[in-house]
Coordinates of C-alpha atoms in Angstrom, one line a residue:
X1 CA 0.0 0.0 0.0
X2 CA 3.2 2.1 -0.2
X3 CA 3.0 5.0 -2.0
X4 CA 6.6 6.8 -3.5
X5 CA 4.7 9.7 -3.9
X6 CA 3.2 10.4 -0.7
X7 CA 4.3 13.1 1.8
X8 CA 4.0 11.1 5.2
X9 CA 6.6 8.1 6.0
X10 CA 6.3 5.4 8.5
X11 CA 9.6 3.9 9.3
X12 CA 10.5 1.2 12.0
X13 CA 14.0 0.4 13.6
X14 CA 14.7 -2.4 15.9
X15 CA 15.3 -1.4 20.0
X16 CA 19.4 -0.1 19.0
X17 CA 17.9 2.2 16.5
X18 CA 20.9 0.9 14.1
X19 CA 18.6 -1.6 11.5
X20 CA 15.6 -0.4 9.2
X21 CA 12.8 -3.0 10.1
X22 CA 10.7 -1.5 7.6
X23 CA 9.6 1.7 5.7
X24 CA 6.6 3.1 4.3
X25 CA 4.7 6.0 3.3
X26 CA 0.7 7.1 3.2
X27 CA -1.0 9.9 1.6
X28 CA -2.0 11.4 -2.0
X29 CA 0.3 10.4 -4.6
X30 CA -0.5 12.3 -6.8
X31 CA 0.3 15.8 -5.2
X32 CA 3.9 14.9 -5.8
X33 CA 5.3 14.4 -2.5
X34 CA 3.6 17.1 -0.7
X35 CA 3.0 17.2 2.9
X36 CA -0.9 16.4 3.4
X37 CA -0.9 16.1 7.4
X38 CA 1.1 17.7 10.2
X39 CA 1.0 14.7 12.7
X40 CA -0.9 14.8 15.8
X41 CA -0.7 11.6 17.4
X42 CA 0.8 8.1 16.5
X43 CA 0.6 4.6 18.0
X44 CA 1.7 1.2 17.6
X45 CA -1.1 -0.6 19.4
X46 CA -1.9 -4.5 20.7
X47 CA -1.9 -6.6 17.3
X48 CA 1.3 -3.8 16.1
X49 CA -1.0 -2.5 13.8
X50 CA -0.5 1.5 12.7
X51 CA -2.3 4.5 14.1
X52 CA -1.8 8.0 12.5
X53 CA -3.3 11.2 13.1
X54 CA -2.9 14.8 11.5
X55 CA -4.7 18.0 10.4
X56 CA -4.1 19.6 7.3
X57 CA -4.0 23.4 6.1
X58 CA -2.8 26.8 6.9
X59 CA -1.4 27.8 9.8
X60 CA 1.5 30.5 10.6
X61 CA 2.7 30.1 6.9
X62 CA 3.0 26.6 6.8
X63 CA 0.9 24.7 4.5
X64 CA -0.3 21.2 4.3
X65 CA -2.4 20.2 1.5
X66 CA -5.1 18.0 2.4
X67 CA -6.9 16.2 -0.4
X68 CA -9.8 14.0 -1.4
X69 CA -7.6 11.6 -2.7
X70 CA -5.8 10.5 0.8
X71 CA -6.4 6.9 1.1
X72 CA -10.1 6.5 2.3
X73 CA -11.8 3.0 3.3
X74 CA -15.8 2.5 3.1
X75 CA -16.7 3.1 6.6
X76 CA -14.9 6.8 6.4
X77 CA -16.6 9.2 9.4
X78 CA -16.3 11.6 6.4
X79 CA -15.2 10.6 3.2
X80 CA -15.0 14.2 1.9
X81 CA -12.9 17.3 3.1
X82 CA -13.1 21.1 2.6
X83 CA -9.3 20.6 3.3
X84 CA -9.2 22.1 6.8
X85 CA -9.7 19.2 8.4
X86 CA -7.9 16.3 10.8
X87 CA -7.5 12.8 8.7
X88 CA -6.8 9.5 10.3
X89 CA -5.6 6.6 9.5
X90 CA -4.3 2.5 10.1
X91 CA -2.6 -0.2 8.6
X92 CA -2.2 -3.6 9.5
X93 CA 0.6 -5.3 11.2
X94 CA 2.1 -6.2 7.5
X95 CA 1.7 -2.6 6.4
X96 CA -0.3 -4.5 3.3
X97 CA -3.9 -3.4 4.3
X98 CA -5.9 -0.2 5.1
X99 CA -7.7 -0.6 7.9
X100 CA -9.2 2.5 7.7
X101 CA -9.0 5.9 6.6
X102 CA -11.3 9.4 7.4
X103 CA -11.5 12.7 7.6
X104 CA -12.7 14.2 10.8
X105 CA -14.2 17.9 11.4
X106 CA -16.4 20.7 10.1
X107 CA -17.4 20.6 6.8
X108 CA -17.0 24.4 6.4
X109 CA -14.7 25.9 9.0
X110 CA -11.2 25.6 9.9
X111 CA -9.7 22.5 11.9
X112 CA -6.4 22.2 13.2
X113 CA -4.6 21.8 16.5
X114 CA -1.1 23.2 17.5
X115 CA 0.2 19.9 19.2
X116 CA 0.8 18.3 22.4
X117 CA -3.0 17.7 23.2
X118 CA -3.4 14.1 21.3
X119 CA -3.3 10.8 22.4
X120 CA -4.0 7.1 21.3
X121 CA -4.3 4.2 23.5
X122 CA -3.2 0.5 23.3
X123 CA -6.7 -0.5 22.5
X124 CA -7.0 1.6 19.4
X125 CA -8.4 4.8 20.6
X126 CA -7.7 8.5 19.9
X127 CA -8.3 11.1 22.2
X128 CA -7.7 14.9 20.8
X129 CA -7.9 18.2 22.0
X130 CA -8.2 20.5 18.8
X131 CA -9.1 23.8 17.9
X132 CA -12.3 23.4 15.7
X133 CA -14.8 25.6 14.1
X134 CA -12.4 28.5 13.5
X135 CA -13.4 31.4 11.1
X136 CA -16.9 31.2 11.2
X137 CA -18.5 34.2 13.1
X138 CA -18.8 33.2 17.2
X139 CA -21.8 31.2 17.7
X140 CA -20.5 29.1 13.6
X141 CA -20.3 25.6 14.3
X142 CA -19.8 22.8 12.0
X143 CA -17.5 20.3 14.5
X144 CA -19.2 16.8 14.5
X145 CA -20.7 16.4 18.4
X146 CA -22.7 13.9 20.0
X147 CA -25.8 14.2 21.9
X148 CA -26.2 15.3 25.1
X149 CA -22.3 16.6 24.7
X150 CA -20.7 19.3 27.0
X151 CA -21.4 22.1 24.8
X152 CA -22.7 20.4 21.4
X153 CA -21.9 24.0 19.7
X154 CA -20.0 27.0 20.1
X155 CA -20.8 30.4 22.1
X156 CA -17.6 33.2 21.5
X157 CA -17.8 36.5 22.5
X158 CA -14.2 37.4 22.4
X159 CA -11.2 36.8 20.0
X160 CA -10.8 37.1 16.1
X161 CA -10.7 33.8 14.3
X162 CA -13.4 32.4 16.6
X163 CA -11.6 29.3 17.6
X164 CA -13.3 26.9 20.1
X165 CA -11.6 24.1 22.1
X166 CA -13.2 21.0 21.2
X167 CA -12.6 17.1 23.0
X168 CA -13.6 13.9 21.0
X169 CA -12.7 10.1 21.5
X170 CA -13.0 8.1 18.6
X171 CA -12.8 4.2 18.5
X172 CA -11.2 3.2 15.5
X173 CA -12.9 -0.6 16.5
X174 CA -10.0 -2.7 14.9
X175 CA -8.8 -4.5 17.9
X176 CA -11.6 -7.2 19.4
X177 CA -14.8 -6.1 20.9
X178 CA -16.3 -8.2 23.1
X179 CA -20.4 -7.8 23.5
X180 CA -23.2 -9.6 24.7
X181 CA -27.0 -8.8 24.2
X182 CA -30.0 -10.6 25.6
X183 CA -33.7 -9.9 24.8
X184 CA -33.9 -9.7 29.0
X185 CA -31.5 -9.7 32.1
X186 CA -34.4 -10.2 34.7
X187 CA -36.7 -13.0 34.5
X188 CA -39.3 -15.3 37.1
X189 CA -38.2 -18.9 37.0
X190 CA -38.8 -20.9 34.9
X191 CA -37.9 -19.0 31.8
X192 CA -35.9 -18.4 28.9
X193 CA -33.1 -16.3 27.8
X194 CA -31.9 -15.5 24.4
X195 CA -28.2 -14.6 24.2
X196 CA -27.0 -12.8 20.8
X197 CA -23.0 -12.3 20.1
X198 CA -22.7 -8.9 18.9
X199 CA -18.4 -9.2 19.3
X200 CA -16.2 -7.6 16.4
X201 CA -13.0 -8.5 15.2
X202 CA -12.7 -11.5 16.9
X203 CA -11.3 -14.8 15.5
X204 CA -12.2 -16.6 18.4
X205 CA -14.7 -16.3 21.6
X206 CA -14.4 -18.0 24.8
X207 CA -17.9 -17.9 26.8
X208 CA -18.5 -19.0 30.0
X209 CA -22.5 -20.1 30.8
X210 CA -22.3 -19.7 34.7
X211 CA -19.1 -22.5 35.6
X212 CA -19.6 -23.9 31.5
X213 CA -16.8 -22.6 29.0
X214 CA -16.7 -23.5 25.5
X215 CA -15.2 -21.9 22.5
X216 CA -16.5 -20.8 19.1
X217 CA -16.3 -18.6 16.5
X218 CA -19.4 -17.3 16.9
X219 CA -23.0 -18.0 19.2
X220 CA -26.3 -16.9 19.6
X221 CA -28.5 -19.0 21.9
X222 CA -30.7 -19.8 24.2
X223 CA -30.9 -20.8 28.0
X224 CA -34.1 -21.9 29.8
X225 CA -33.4 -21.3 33.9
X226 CA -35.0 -23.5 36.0
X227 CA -33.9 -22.5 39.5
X228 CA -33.9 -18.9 41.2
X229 CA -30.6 -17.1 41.4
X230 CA -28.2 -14.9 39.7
X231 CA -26.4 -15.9 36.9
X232 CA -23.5 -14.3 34.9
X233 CA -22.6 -15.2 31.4
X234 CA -19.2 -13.8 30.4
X235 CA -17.6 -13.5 26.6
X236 CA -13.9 -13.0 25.6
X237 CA -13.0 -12.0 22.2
X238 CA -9.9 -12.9 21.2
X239 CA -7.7 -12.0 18.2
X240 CA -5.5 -15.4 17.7
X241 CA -3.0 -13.7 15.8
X242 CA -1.6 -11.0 18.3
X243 CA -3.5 -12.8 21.3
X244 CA -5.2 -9.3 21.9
X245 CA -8.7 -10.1 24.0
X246 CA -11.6 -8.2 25.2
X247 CA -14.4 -9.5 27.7
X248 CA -17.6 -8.5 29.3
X249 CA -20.1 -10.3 30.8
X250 CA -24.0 -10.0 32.0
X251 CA -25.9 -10.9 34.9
X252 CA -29.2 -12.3 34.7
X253 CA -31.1 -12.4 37.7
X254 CA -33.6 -14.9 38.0
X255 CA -36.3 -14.5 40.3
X256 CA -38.4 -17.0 42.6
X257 CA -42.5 -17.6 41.1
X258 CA -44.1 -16.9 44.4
X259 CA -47.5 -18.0 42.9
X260 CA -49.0 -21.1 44.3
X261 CA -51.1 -22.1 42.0
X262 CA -52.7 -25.7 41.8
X263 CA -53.1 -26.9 38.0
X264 CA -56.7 -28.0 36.7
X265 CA -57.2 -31.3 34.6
X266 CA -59.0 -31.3 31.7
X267 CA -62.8 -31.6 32.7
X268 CA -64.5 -34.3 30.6
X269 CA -68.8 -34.8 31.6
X270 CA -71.3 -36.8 30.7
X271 CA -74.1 -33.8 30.7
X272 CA -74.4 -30.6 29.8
X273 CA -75.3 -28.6 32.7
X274 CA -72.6 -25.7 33.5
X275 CA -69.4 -26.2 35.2
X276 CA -67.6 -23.5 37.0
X277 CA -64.1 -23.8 36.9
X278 CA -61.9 -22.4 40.2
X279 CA -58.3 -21.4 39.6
X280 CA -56.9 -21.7 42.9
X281 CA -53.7 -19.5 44.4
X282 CA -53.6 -20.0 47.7
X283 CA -54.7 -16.1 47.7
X284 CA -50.7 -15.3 46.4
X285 CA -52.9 -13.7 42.8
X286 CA -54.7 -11.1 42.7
X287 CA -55.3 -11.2 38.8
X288 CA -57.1 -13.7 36.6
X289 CA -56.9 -13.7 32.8
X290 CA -59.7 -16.0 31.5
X291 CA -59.0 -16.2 27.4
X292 CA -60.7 -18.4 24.9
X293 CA -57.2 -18.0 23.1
X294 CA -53.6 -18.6 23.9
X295 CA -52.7 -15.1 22.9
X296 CA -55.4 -14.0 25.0
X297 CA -56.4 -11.2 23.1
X298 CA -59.7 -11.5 24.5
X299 CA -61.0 -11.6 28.0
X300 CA -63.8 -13.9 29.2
X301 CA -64.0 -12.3 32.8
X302 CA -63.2 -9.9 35.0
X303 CA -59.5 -9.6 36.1
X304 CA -60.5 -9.9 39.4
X305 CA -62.5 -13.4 39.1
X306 CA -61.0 -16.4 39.5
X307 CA -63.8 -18.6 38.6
X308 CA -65.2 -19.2 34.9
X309 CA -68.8 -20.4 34.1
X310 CA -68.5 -22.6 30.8
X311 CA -71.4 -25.5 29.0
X312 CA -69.6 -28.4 28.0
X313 CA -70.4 -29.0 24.4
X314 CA -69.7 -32.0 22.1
X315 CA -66.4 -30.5 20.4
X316 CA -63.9 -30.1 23.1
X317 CA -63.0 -26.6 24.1
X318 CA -60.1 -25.1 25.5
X319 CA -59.9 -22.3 27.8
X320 CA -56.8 -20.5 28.5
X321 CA -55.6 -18.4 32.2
X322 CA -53.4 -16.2 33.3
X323 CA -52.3 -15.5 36.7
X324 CA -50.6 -12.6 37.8
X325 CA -50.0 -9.4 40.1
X326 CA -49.0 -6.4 39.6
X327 CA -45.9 -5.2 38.6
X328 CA -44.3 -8.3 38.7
X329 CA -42.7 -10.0 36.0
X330 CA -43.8 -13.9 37.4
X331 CA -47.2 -15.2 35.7
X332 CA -48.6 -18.6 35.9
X333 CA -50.6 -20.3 32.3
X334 CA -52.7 -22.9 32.1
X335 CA -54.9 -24.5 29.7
X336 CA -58.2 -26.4 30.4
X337 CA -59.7 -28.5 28.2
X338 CA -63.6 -29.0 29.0
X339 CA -66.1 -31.8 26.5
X340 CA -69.4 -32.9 26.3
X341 CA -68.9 -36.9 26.0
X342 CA -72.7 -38.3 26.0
X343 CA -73.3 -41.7 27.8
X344 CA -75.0 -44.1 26.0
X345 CA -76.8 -47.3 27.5
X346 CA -78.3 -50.2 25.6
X347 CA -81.2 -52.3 27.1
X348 CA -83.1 -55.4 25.8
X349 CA -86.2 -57.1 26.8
X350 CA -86.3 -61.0 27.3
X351 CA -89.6 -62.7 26.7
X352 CA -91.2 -65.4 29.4
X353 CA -90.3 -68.8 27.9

């Protein structure tokens, strides 16, 4: 990915500073070797892959000409610049790949910083102090911010060029992300939990179910808890190359039913007359969900009522409850089944002989 004709070089020497390891150079080609960034920040992080940083423009008479044409990959931040912005950029441990490649700032305004205020970490993140939104009037700003931010824009009632200090941490996500989601983290017992594996960058994951490890390369699945308690599930995301990991981990709490609720059988009769069925608590519910549906998108009773009126009829019919309180996450379904079954008798007359 070397470029003769770019204006930034990479170069690495061994720990006696005495042997070239390797050499190589980023930026647009085409401008001939000009200088396209003044450097703000540089790393070498976990996996040895490349971090650069820089701004580009005017400044105190020196000039750096920052193009369209630096090298850009398809998740850019920006993938455009007015050329008064800050670019970054990585490269694998082989220096053969782009990892990626952006712009960063206002799309109008001056960006630049003086130096000294920029930082990456091991884990692949840049943290920069920079003097954003210059040259716009005092309240002009263009600088990318996120919600809920500090101060999302600018307010300047002294000065010239309008300047305004502004922070931002951006995760360049190259180096493994562990993450875990699951459709819920507090359930009544018994129940089921679906785990999804939302890692990146990872060649491997280690995850361990509560005491159970096992490896794969990726996992989404589900758990059905039987017995109250608190449960963690934990992923690591590992990058087998480098050995570079991340981990996390979730706690599920799994709470007690404290519904006593005795089930009904399946009523079959030999009449007609009504039947009144009696879900019995043990006075732990205070709600009753009579439904002729499982879905129970209609209700038969009052939520108050735990009894239920019904004919038997010839064709079996079910009929569907729910028992709850509350505010509380535990429920208690059941299904009753209630038919008609006719008895029949046969009888015959013997004659005196």
């Amino acid at each position: 990915i070397a470029d003769t004709s770019a204006g930034q070089f990479v170069l690495k020497f061994d720990s006696n500073l005495d042997t070239l390891i390797y050499a190589t150079t980023f930026g647009d080609g085409g401008s001939g070797g000009q200088i396209n960034i003044s450097p703000t920040a540089f790393l070498v992080d976990q996996c040895q892959n490349v971090y650069a940083s820089g701004w580009g423009g005017t400044l105190a008479g020196g000039t750096k000409v920052l193009t369209n044409n630096m090298p850009l990959t398809s998740n850019a931040f920006r993938s455009s610049t007015n050329t008064l912005d800050f670019y970054l950029y990585v490269m694998d441990r082989n220096l053969d790949t782009v990892l990626y490649g952006s712009f960063f700032g206002g799309t109008a305004t001056r960006d630049h910083v003086d130096g000294g205020t920029s930082r990456f970490d091991k884990r692949g993140v840049i943290y920069q102090s920079v003097c954003a939104s210059c040259g716009n009037g005092p309240t002009g700003s263009d600088f990318p911010t996120t919600p809920n931010s500090y101060a999302p824009t600018k307010n300047i009632s002294i000065g010239g060029n309008y300047c305004n200090n502004a922070l931002f941490k951006f995760d360049f996500e190259i180096l493994p992300k562990a993450k875990i989601i699951s459709d819920k983290t507090v359930i009544c017992a018994p129940g089921f939990v679906t785990f999804k594996d939302s890692s990146k960058n990872a060649e491997e994951l280690i995850w361990d179910f509560y005491g159970t490890t096992t490896r794969t390369q990726g996992l989404d699945t589900t758990i059905y808890f039987t017995v109250p308690g608190q449960y963690i599930v934990k992923q690591i995301a590992r990058d087998t190359i480098c050995d570079s990991y991340d981990s996390t981990f979730i706690t599920i709490d799994v709470q007690a039913n404290p519904i006593l609720y005795q089930r009904i059988p399946d009523i079959v009769t030999c009449d007609t007359n009504q039947i009144n069925i009696i879900a019995r608590s043990n006075l732990t519910v205070n709600q009753f969900l009579w439904s002729s549906n499982a879905q129970f998108s209609d209700t038969l009773k009052a939520l108050s009522d735990s009894t239920l009126l019904v004919r038997p009829s010839f064709t079996a019919k079910n009929y569907y409850i729910k028992l709850s309180n509350p505010g509380s996450l535990c429920e208690v379904i059941d299904t009753i089944r209630v038919q008609y079954i006719p008895l029949h008798a046969n009888s015959s007359m013997l004659s005196d002989t």
